[in-house]
Amino acid sequence: MTVRAAIALGSNLGDRQAHLDAAVTALGQLGTVVAVSAPIETEPVGGPPGQGRYLNAVAVLDTNLEPRRLLDECLTIELAQGRVRDERWGPRTLDLDILLFGDRQIAQPGLTIPHPELARRPFVLEPLAEVWPDARYPDGSLVQSRGRLTDPEMAAPSYIAVFLTTGLLAVALWWIMDLFLG
């Protein structure tokens, strides 16, 4: 059965765009690449100081592979691009992360889907919104809405100040607020 998956692509060593392009070509051997976001350049998150900036993108892939097999293939693609895993969050020629795999929720050693940091990573949320704006978590909630709620710069206030304390207008306003805000 064909499943739609979202794969994050990142590179901060060498010819970053060439690494991303090679990854997209290789992903095409694993299914049908439906869409690829425009690349965005970002500062590294975590890891050792002095790393170069990342080039990030997201590819949407329709595949018949099982999640573990897709992960294994992604690791093979990384190796083919010269990925060396000698330092946690260190610089890399290519990093591929499975963000979503249909409506599946998976918690296995070395494989967690949806990606546990998805909602906290604007460098993934932005490209994902471009290519799969209605992407959903297994519980049905929109990825983008949950991401906005966890991004402090984009979060809506959790309160509304009301100065009306008596009268029919105050009751109506209170009822409307309760209806929409819960």
PDB file of C-alpha atoms in Angstrom:
ATOM      1  CA  MET A   1       0.000   0.000   0.000  1.00  0.00           C
ATOM      2  CA  THR A   2       1.299   3.449  -0.889  1.00  0.00           C
ATOM      3  CA  VAL A   3       1.898   5.820   2.012  1.00  0.00           C
ATOM      4  CA  ARG A   4       2.750   9.516   1.899  1.00  0.00           C
ATOM      5  CA  ALA A   5       5.848  10.421   3.903  1.00  0.00           C
ATOM      6  CA  ALA A   6       7.591  13.707   4.628  1.00  0.00           C
ATOM      7  CA  ILE A   7      11.387  13.657   4.708  1.00  0.00           C
ATOM      8  CA  ALA A   8      13.499  16.535   6.046  1.00  0.00           C
ATOM      9  CA  LEU A   9      16.753  17.176   4.181  1.00  0.00           C
ATOM     10  CA  GLY A  10      19.634  19.180   5.595  1.00  0.00           C
ATOM     11  CA  SER A  11      23.270  19.861   4.768  1.00  0.00           C
ATOM     12  CA  ASN A  12      25.954  22.183   6.120  1.00  0.00           C
ATOM     13  CA  LEU A  13      29.132  20.736   4.581  1.00  0.00           C
ATOM     14  CA  GLY A  14      30.473  20.858   1.049  1.00  0.00           C
ATOM     15  CA  ASP A  15      28.180  21.658  -1.861  1.00  0.00           C
ATOM     16  CA  ARG A  16      25.006  21.738   0.195  1.00  0.00           C
ATOM     17  CA  GLN A  17      22.621  22.101  -2.757  1.00  0.00           C
ATOM     18  CA  ALA A  18      24.290  19.224  -4.603  1.00  0.00           C
ATOM     19  CA  HIS A  19      23.839  16.996  -1.531  1.00  0.00           C
ATOM     20  CA  LEU A  20      20.138  17.893  -1.316  1.00  0.00           C
ATOM     21  CA  ASP A  21      19.671  17.329  -5.061  1.00  0.00           C
ATOM     22  CA  ALA A  22      21.376  13.921  -4.852  1.00  0.00           C
ATOM     23  CA  ALA A  23      19.133  12.984  -1.929  1.00  0.00           C
ATOM     24  CA  VAL A  24      15.975  13.911  -3.846  1.00  0.00           C
ATOM     25  CA  THR A  25      17.151  11.853  -6.824  1.00  0.00           C
ATOM     26  CA  ALA A  26      17.867   8.875  -4.546  1.00  0.00           C
ATOM     27  CA  LEU A  27      14.505   9.250  -2.773  1.00  0.00           C
ATOM     28  CA  GLY A  28      12.902   9.004  -6.207  1.00  0.00           C
ATOM     29  CA  GLN A  29      14.201   5.427  -6.357  1.00  0.00           C
ATOM     30  CA  LEU A  30      12.190   4.637  -3.211  1.00  0.00           C
ATOM     31  CA  GLY A  31       8.848   5.843  -4.537  1.00  0.00           C
ATOM     32  CA  THR A  32       7.386   8.922  -6.183  1.00  0.00           C
ATOM     33  CA  VAL A  33       8.697  12.300  -5.069  1.00  0.00           C
ATOM     34  CA  VAL A  34       5.488  14.341  -5.051  1.00  0.00           C
ATOM     35  CA  ALA A  35       6.997  17.694  -4.075  1.00  0.00           C
ATOM     36  CA  VAL A  36      10.206  19.289  -2.835  1.00  0.00           C
ATOM     37  CA  SER A  37      10.248  22.601  -1.011  1.00  0.00           C
ATOM     38  CA  ALA A  38      12.491  25.481  -1.886  1.00  0.00           C
ATOM     39  CA  PRO A  39      15.642  25.309   0.243  1.00  0.00           C
ATOM     40  CA  ILE A  40      16.019  27.642   3.196  1.00  0.00           C
ATOM     41  CA  GLU A  41      19.266  28.606   4.895  1.00  0.00           C
ATOM     42  CA  THR A  42      19.357  28.482   8.683  1.00  0.00           C
ATOM     43  CA  GLU A  43      21.736  28.621  11.607  1.00  0.00           C
ATOM     44  CA  PRO A  44      22.620  25.273  13.222  1.00  0.00           C
ATOM     45  CA  VAL A  45      20.507  24.236  16.200  1.00  0.00           C
ATOM     46  CA  GLY A  46      22.591  22.670  18.957  1.00  0.00           C
ATOM     47  CA  GLY A  47      25.855  20.949  18.272  1.00  0.00           C
ATOM     48  CA  PRO A  48      29.391  22.271  18.428  1.00  0.00           C
ATOM     49  CA  PRO A  49      30.048  25.981  17.864  1.00  0.00           C
ATOM     50  CA  GLY A  50      31.460  27.226  14.590  1.00  0.00           C
ATOM     51  CA  GLN A  51      29.392  25.040  12.268  1.00  0.00           C
ATOM     52  CA  GLY A  52      28.380  26.393   8.899  1.00  0.00           C
ATOM     53  CA  ARG A  53      24.816  27.370   8.081  1.00  0.00           C
ATOM     54  CA  TYR A  54      22.402  24.655   7.005  1.00  0.00           C
ATOM     55  CA  LEU A  55      20.499  24.364   3.785  1.00  0.00           C
ATOM     56  CA  ASN A  56      17.174  22.691   4.634  1.00  0.00           C
ATOM     57  CA  ALA A  57      14.258  21.408   2.585  1.00  0.00           C
ATOM     58  CA  VAL A  58      11.416  18.897   2.815  1.00  0.00           C
ATOM     59  CA  ALA A  59      10.502  16.243   0.261  1.00  0.00           C
ATOM     60  CA  VAL A  60       7.108  14.564   0.118  1.00  0.00           C
ATOM     61  CA  LEU A  61       7.368  10.958  -1.001  1.00  0.00           C
ATOM     62  CA  ASP A  62       4.708   8.391  -1.897  1.00  0.00           C
ATOM     63  CA  THR A  63       6.259   5.014  -1.103  1.00  0.00           C
ATOM     64  CA  ASN A  64       5.418   1.347  -0.657  1.00  0.00           C
ATOM     65  CA  LEU A  65       8.284   0.813   1.785  1.00  0.00           C
ATOM     66  CA  GLU A  66       7.698   0.108   5.451  1.00  0.00           C
ATOM     67  CA  PRO A  67       8.975   2.819   7.845  1.00  0.00           C
ATOM     68  CA  ARG A  68      12.025   0.884   9.063  1.00  0.00           C
ATOM     69  CA  ARG A  69      13.061   0.077   5.494  1.00  0.00           C
ATOM     70  CA  LEU A  70      12.610   3.744   4.517  1.00  0.00           C
ATOM     71  CA  LEU A  71      14.845   4.742   7.435  1.00  0.00           C
ATOM     72  CA  ASP A  72      17.497   2.225   6.373  1.00  0.00           C
ATOM     73  CA  GLU A  73      17.395   3.574   2.816  1.00  0.00           C
ATOM     74  CA  CYS A  74      17.704   7.163   4.100  1.00  0.00           C
ATOM     75  CA  LEU A  75      20.795   6.169   6.093  1.00  0.00           C
ATOM     76  CA  THR A  76      22.261   4.580   2.958  1.00  0.00           C
ATOM     77  CA  ILE A  77      21.619   7.793   1.001  1.00  0.00           C
ATOM     78  CA  GLU A  78      23.363   9.800   3.735  1.00  0.00           C
ATOM     79  CA  LEU A  79      26.402   7.497   3.574  1.00  0.00           C
ATOM     80  CA  ALA A  80      26.538   7.793  -0.207  1.00  0.00           C
ATOM     81  CA  GLN A  81      26.853  11.568   0.251  1.00  0.00           C
ATOM     82  CA  GLY A  82      29.759  11.183   2.682  1.00  0.00           C
ATOM     83  CA  ARG A  83      27.870  11.447   5.970  1.00  0.00           C
ATOM     84  CA  VAL A  84      30.098  10.706   8.959  1.00  0.00           C
ATOM     85  CA  ARG A  85      28.466  10.158  12.356  1.00  0.00           C
ATOM     86  CA  ASP A  86      31.273  10.963  14.764  1.00  0.00           C
ATOM     87  CA  GLU A  87      29.769  13.875  16.695  1.00  0.00           C
ATOM     88  CA  ARG A  88      26.215  14.346  17.979  1.00  0.00           C
ATOM     89  CA  TRP A  89      24.597  17.248  16.113  1.00  0.00           C
ATOM     90  CA  GLY A  90      27.892  17.830  14.348  1.00  0.00           C
ATOM     91  CA  PRO A  91      28.294  19.167  10.827  1.00  0.00           C
ATOM     92  CA  ARG A  92      27.121  16.868   8.063  1.00  0.00           C
ATOM     93  CA  THR A  93      27.074  16.530   4.320  1.00  0.00           C
ATOM     94  CA  LEU A  94      23.517  15.220   4.468  1.00  0.00           C
ATOM     95  CA  ASP A  95      20.900  14.584   7.118  1.00  0.00           C
ATOM     96  CA  LEU A  96      17.606  12.872   6.273  1.00  0.00           C
ATOM     97  CA  ASP A  97      14.849  12.611   8.877  1.00  0.00           C
ATOM     98  CA  ILE A  98      11.454  10.974   8.455  1.00  0.00           C
ATOM     99  CA  LEU A  99       9.013  13.576   9.760  1.00  0.00           C
ATOM    100  CA  LEU A 100       5.712  11.867   8.985  1.00  0.00           C
ATOM    101  CA  PHE A 101       4.702   8.498   7.583  1.00  0.00           C
ATOM    102  CA  GLY A 102       1.026   8.573   6.670  1.00  0.00           C
ATOM    103  CA  ASP A 103      -1.034   8.463   9.842  1.00  0.00           C
ATOM    104  CA  ARG A 104       1.373   6.083  11.558  1.00  0.00           C
ATOM    105  CA  GLN A 105       2.752   6.639  15.024  1.00  0.00           C
ATOM    106  CA  ILE A 106       5.899   4.631  15.687  1.00  0.00           C
ATOM    107  CA  ALA A 107       8.123   4.427  18.750  1.00  0.00           C
ATOM    108  CA  GLN A 108      10.932   1.953  18.156  1.00  0.00           C
ATOM    109  CA  PRO A 109      14.632   2.082  18.959  1.00  0.00           C
ATOM    110  CA  GLY A 110      16.137   4.496  16.443  1.00  0.00           C
ATOM    111  CA  LEU A 111      12.792   5.314  14.807  1.00  0.00           C
ATOM    112  CA  THR A 112      10.191   7.720  16.160  1.00  0.00           C
ATOM    113  CA  ILE A 113       7.398   8.937  13.883  1.00  0.00           C
ATOM    114  CA  PRO A 114       6.177  11.635  13.881  1.00  0.00           C
ATOM    115  CA  HIS A 115       9.614  13.138  14.390  1.00  0.00           C
ATOM    116  CA  PRO A 116       9.709  14.178  18.077  1.00  0.00           C
ATOM    117  CA  GLU A 117      11.133  17.656  17.322  1.00  0.00           C
ATOM    118  CA  LEU A 118       8.872  18.448  14.373  1.00  0.00           C
ATOM    119  CA  ALA A 119       6.698  21.055  16.104  1.00  0.00           C
ATOM    120  CA  ARG A 120       9.730  22.868  17.535  1.00  0.00           C
ATOM    121  CA  ARG A 121      11.730  23.241  14.337  1.00  0.00           C
ATOM    122  CA  PRO A 122      10.743  26.187  12.146  1.00  0.00           C
ATOM    123  CA  PHE A 123      13.431  25.154   9.642  1.00  0.00           C
ATOM    124  CA  VAL A 124      11.326  22.038   9.011  1.00  0.00           C
ATOM    125  CA  LEU A 125       7.834  23.464   9.537  1.00  0.00           C
ATOM    126  CA  GLU A 126       8.279  26.222   6.954  1.00  0.00           C
ATOM    127  CA  PRO A 127       9.325  23.942   4.071  1.00  0.00           C
ATOM    128  CA  LEU A 128       6.745  21.322   5.116  1.00  0.00           C
ATOM    129  CA  ALA A 129       3.981  23.943   4.971  1.00  0.00           C
ATOM    130  CA  GLU A 130       5.075  24.831   1.448  1.00  0.00           C
ATOM    131  CA  VAL A 131       4.791  21.289   0.069  1.00  0.00           C
ATOM    132  CA  TRP A 132       2.181  19.662   2.338  1.00  0.00           C
ATOM    133  CA  PRO A 133       0.173  22.408   4.065  1.00  0.00           C
ATOM    134  CA  ASP A 134      -2.528  20.042   5.322  1.00  0.00           C
ATOM    135  CA  ALA A 135      -0.102  17.499   6.817  1.00  0.00           C
ATOM    136  CA  ARG A 136      -1.539  15.984   9.976  1.00  0.00           C
ATOM    137  CA  TYR A 137      -0.298  14.177  13.028  1.00  0.00           C
ATOM    138  CA  PRO A 138      -1.716  10.682  13.671  1.00  0.00           C
ATOM    139  CA  ASP A 139      -4.268  12.238  16.058  1.00  0.00           C
ATOM    140  CA  GLY A 140      -5.656  14.314  13.178  1.00  0.00           C
ATOM    141  CA  SER A 141      -4.330  17.701  14.292  1.00  0.00           C
ATOM    142  CA  LEU A 142      -2.645  19.893  11.713  1.00  0.00           C
ATOM    143  CA  VAL A 143       1.133  19.903  11.982  1.00  0.00           C
ATOM    144  CA  GLN A 144       1.249  23.616  11.226  1.00  0.00           C
ATOM    145  CA  SER A 145      -1.209  24.584  13.965  1.00  0.00           C
ATOM    146  CA  ARG A 146       0.664  22.627  16.605  1.00  0.00           C
ATOM    147  CA  GLY A 147       3.949  24.081  15.386  1.00  0.00           C
ATOM    148  CA  ARG A 148       2.645  27.614  15.679  1.00  0.00           C
ATOM    149  CA  LEU A 149       1.538  26.969  19.235  1.00  0.00           C
ATOM    150  CA  THR A 150       4.997  25.838  20.287  1.00  0.00           C
ATOM    151  CA  ASP A 151       6.867  28.668  18.561  1.00  0.00           C
ATOM    152  CA  PRO A 152       6.975  31.485  21.145  1.00  0.00           C
ATOM    153  CA  GLU A 153       7.245  34.144  18.467  1.00  0.00           C
ATOM    154  CA  MET A 154       4.091  32.899  16.767  1.00  0.00           C
ATOM    155  CA  ALA A 155       2.052  31.869  19.803  1.00  0.00           C
ATOM    156  CA  ALA A 156      -1.252  33.612  20.414  1.00  0.00           C
ATOM    157  CA  PRO A 157      -1.879  35.059  23.849  1.00  0.00           C
ATOM    158  CA  SER A 158      -3.556  32.625  26.215  1.00  0.00           C
ATOM    159  CA  TYR A 159      -5.824  35.260  27.732  1.00  0.00           C
ATOM    160  CA  ILE A 160      -8.148  38.118  26.783  1.00  0.00           C
ATOM    161  CA  ALA A 161      -8.715  41.059  29.086  1.00  0.00           C
ATOM    162  CA  VAL A 162     -12.406  41.917  29.525  1.00  0.00           C
ATOM    163  CA  PHE A 163     -13.427  45.137  31.167  1.00  0.00           C
ATOM    164  CA  LEU A 164     -17.211  44.723  30.982  1.00  0.00           C
ATOM    165  CA  THR A 165     -18.454  43.357  34.277  1.00  0.00           C
ATOM    166  CA  THR A 166     -22.223  43.827  34.231  1.00  0.00           C
ATOM    167  CA  GLY A 167     -25.134  43.967  31.843  1.00  0.00           C
ATOM    168  CA  LEU A 168     -26.402  41.960  28.921  1.00  0.00           C
ATOM    169  CA  LEU A 169     -23.457  42.920  26.677  1.00  0.00           C
ATOM    170  CA  ALA A 170     -21.007  41.472  29.197  1.00  0.00           C
ATOM    171  CA  VAL A 171     -22.973  38.211  29.387  1.00  0.00           C
ATOM    172  CA  ALA A 172     -23.095  37.957  25.574  1.00  0.00           C
ATOM    173  CA  LEU A 173     -19.380  38.659  25.275  1.00  0.00           C
ATOM    174  CA  TRP A 174     -18.581  36.093  27.969  1.00  0.00           C
ATOM    175  CA  TRP A 175     -20.732  33.484  26.178  1.00  0.00           C
ATOM    176  CA  ILE A 176     -19.027  34.162  22.818  1.00  0.00           C
ATOM    177  CA  MET A 177     -15.562  33.950  24.369  1.00  0.00           C
ATOM    178  CA  ASP A 178     -16.435  30.682  26.088  1.00  0.00           C
ATOM    179  CA  LEU A 179     -17.816  29.292  22.842  1.00  0.00           C
ATOM    180  CA  PHE A 180     -14.701  30.085  20.801  1.00  0.00           C
ATOM    181  CA  LEU A 181     -11.957  29.817  23.399  1.00  0.00           C
ATOM    182  CA  GLY A 182     -13.303  26.946  25.449  1.00  0.00           C
TER     183      GLY A 182
END
